[in-house]
Short mmCIF file of C-alpha atoms and ligand atoms in Angstrom, two decimals:
data_model
loop_
_atom_site.label_atom_id
_atom_site.label_comp_id
_atom_site.label_asym_id
_atom_site.label_seq_id
_atom_site.Cartn_x
_atom_site.Cartn_y
_atom_site.Cartn_z
CA MET A 15 12.73 9.78 -0.23
CA LYS A 16 11.44 9.89 3.29
CA LEU A 17 8.51 8.02 4.80
CA ILE A 18 5.33 9.96 5.29
CA LYS A 19 3.52 8.96 8.42
CA TYR A 20 0.00 9.22 9.73
CA PRO A 21 -1.65 11.75 10.22
CA ASP A 22 0.09 13.66 7.41
CA PRO A 23 -2.67 14.91 5.06
CA ILE A 24 -0.63 13.73 2.01
CA LEU A 25 -1.80 10.20 2.94
CA SER A 26 -5.46 11.24 2.49
CA THR A 27 -4.89 12.81 -0.93
CA LYS A 28 -6.02 11.16 -4.22
CA CYS A 29 -3.08 10.60 -6.60
CA ALA A 30 -2.87 11.62 -10.24
CA GLU A 31 -2.44 9.17 -13.14
CA VAL A 32 1.09 8.78 -14.41
CA VAL A 33 1.50 10.03 -17.95
CA ASN A 34 2.87 7.40 -20.35
CA GLY A 35 6.49 8.14 -21.07
CA ASP A 36 7.13 10.29 -18.01
CA GLU A 37 10.95 9.91 -17.76
CA LYS A 38 11.24 10.00 -14.00
CA THR A 39 8.78 7.14 -13.50
CA SER A 40 11.20 4.18 -13.62
CA GLU A 41 13.71 6.16 -11.49
CA ILE A 42 11.04 6.77 -8.83
CA LEU A 43 9.91 3.12 -8.93
CA ASN A 44 13.54 1.90 -8.49
CA GLU A 45 14.03 4.15 -5.48
CA MET A 46 10.63 3.10 -4.05
CA SER A 47 11.72 -0.58 -4.44
CA GLN A 48 14.94 0.10 -2.57
CA LYS A 49 13.02 1.78 0.23
CA LEU A 50 10.59 -1.11 0.36
CA TYR A 51 13.41 -3.49 1.22
CA GLU A 52 15.23 -0.98 3.44
CA TRP A 53 12.06 -0.49 5.51
CA SER A 54 11.13 -4.21 5.40
CA GLY A 55 7.63 -3.54 3.98
CA ALA A 56 5.54 -5.80 1.76
CA GLY A 57 4.29 -2.86 -0.27
CA LEU A 58 4.92 0.84 -0.71
CA ALA A 59 2.74 3.38 -2.49
CA ALA A 60 4.09 6.63 -3.94
CA PRO A 61 2.16 8.92 -1.58
CA GLN A 62 3.93 7.22 1.35
CA VAL A 63 7.14 8.89 0.08
CA GLY A 64 5.36 12.14 -0.69
CA ILE A 65 4.74 11.62 -4.40
CA LEU A 66 1.12 12.03 -5.43
CA LYS A 67 1.25 9.77 -8.51
CA ARG A 68 -0.36 6.35 -9.05
CA MET A 69 2.72 4.11 -8.50
CA VAL A 70 3.20 1.11 -6.21
CA ALA A 71 6.05 -1.30 -5.39
CA ILE A 72 5.16 -4.72 -3.91
CA ASP A 73 7.20 -7.76 -2.85
CA ILE A 74 5.46 -10.11 -0.44
CA ARG A 75 8.71 -12.03 0.16
CA GLU A 76 7.62 -15.38 -1.19
CA THR A 77 10.17 -17.74 -2.60
CA PRO A 78 11.01 -17.13 -5.33
CA SER A 79 10.57 -13.47 -4.54
CA GLN A 80 8.83 -11.27 -7.05
CA LEU A 81 8.97 -7.54 -7.14
CA TYR A 82 5.99 -5.83 -8.75
CA LYS A 83 6.35 -2.25 -10.00
CA LEU A 84 2.89 -1.01 -10.86
CA ILE A 85 1.92 2.14 -12.72
CA ASN A 86 -1.73 3.29 -12.81
CA PRO A 87 -3.00 -0.05 -11.38
CA GLN A 88 -6.67 -0.81 -11.40
CA ILE A 89 -8.73 -3.63 -9.85
CA VAL A 90 -10.72 -5.05 -12.79
CA TRP A 91 -12.25 -7.98 -10.89
CA LYS A 92 -12.70 -8.91 -7.26
CA SER A 93 -14.07 -12.07 -5.63
CA GLU A 94 -17.26 -11.86 -3.60
CA LYS A 95 -15.53 -13.99 -0.98
CA MET A 96 -13.90 -11.95 1.71
CA ILE A 97 -11.06 -12.94 4.06
CA GLU A 98 -9.68 -11.58 7.32
CA SER A 99 -6.34 -9.86 6.73
CA ASN A 100 -4.00 -8.98 9.58
CA GLU A 101 -2.42 -5.81 8.30
CA GLY A 102 0.13 -3.21 9.13
CA CYS A 103 1.33 -0.15 7.27
CA LEU A 104 4.75 1.54 7.08
CA SER A 105 2.94 4.90 7.54
CA LEU A 106 1.34 3.69 10.81
CA PRO A 107 4.29 1.92 12.45
CA ILE A 108 3.77 -0.97 14.87
CA LEU A 109 -0.02 -1.01 14.69
CA ARG A 110 -1.69 -4.14 13.29
CA VAL A 111 -5.38 -4.46 12.63
CA GLU A 112 -7.73 -7.14 11.24
CA ILE A 113 -9.33 -5.94 8.00
CA LEU A 114 -11.78 -7.64 5.64
CA ARG A 115 -10.47 -7.93 2.06
CA HIS A 116 -11.52 -9.62 -1.13
CA GLU A 117 -9.87 -13.06 -1.24
CA SER A 118 -8.93 -12.64 -4.89
CA VAL A 119 -8.46 -9.72 -7.28
CA VAL A 120 -7.35 -9.16 -10.87
CA VAL A 121 -5.32 -6.04 -11.25
CA GLU A 122 -4.32 -4.39 -14.61
CA TYR A 123 -1.37 -2.04 -14.58
CA LEU A 124 1.54 -0.79 -16.66
CA ASP A 125 5.02 -2.07 -15.74
CA ASP A 126 8.04 0.23 -15.53
CA ASN A 127 8.42 0.00 -19.32
CA PHE A 128 4.79 1.12 -19.71
CA VAL A 129 3.82 -2.34 -20.91
CA LYS A 130 0.26 -3.30 -19.99
CA ARG A 131 0.13 -6.28 -17.65
CA ARG A 132 -2.40 -8.19 -15.54
CA VAL A 133 -1.93 -10.10 -12.30
CA THR A 134 -4.36 -12.48 -10.68
CA ALA A 135 -3.74 -12.51 -6.95
CA ASN A 136 -5.08 -14.60 -4.08
CA GLY A 137 -4.64 -14.38 -0.27
CA PHE A 138 -1.83 -12.17 0.97
CA LEU A 139 -0.91 -10.73 -2.39
CA SER A 140 -4.54 -9.91 -3.05
CA CYS A 141 -4.80 -8.12 0.33
CA CYS A 142 -1.51 -6.30 -0.26
CA LEU A 143 -2.68 -5.04 -3.67
CA GLN A 144 -5.94 -3.80 -2.26
CA HIS A 145 -4.09 -2.08 0.61
CA GLU A 146 -1.60 -0.32 -1.69
CA LEU A 147 -4.14 0.65 -4.36
CA ASP A 148 -6.23 2.20 -1.63
CA HIS A 149 -3.29 4.49 -0.81
CA LEU A 150 -3.52 5.90 -4.31
CA ASP A 151 -7.04 7.09 -3.55
CA GLY A 152 -6.05 8.54 -0.21
CA ILE A 153 -7.54 5.63 1.74
CA LEU A 154 -5.67 4.11 4.68
CA TYR A 155 -6.44 0.60 5.93
CA ILE A 156 -7.91 1.93 9.13
CA ASP A 157 -10.43 3.83 6.95
CA ARG A 158 -11.82 0.43 6.01
CA LEU A 159 -12.89 -0.14 9.65
CA SER A 160 -16.18 0.90 11.28
CA LYS A 161 -16.11 4.30 12.98
CA LEU A 162 -15.81 2.72 16.42
CA LYS A 163 -13.01 0.32 15.38
CA LYS A 164 -11.18 3.07 13.58
CA SER A 165 -11.17 5.38 16.60
CA ARG A 166 -10.00 2.47 18.75
CA ALA A 167 -7.19 1.71 16.29
CA ILE A 168 -6.09 5.37 16.26
CA LYS A 169 -6.02 5.46 20.08
CA LYS A 170 -3.99 2.25 20.11
CA PHE A 171 -1.61 3.75 17.48
CA GLU A 172 -1.11 6.95 19.46
CA LYS A 173 -0.46 4.90 22.62
CA LEU A 174 2.07 2.70 20.76
CA GLN A 175 3.79 5.77 19.41
CA MET A 176 4.03 7.33 22.90
CA GLU A 177 5.41 4.09 24.38
CA GLU A 178 8.03 3.88 21.60
CA GLN A 179 9.12 7.49 22.17
CA GLY A 180 9.31 6.83 25.91
CA GLU A 181 11.67 3.93 25.33
CA LYS A 182 14.06 6.05 23.25
ZN1 ZN B 218 0.04 1.17 3.79
#
């Protein structure tokens, strides 16, 4: 598995549902979880490793830590209340941008044994779930910005990338 970075068109592609019983699913989720820790992310969606299937691994590093492996996740409820979320994305290294997210969400998903589960999330976990689930629809967090803010964010990202390459 290798990390797919912006502006690869894979990241703007809508992912397909995972078919119940697909053998490779738990293998893929295990490898995604390993990569999540290796790359020090809070969440990783399958398209970020080039797999166009609806799968996500999340661990927001709380104590005790909890690893979520989500198959075909869906937001079934979201709060009206929004919060500012300072976000980054493994596929857009270094860049951080303030985004508005729902403070709370309820997400239904299948775990890696295809058992139906539901998580109620607030704050950072809620924002992280919204960020990762967007990836499955080909939406990046910068796509949630106004046109002007998005073009500023992309310019900043390109500048950061150039600076980093200059330092190497
Ligand atoms: Zn991301």
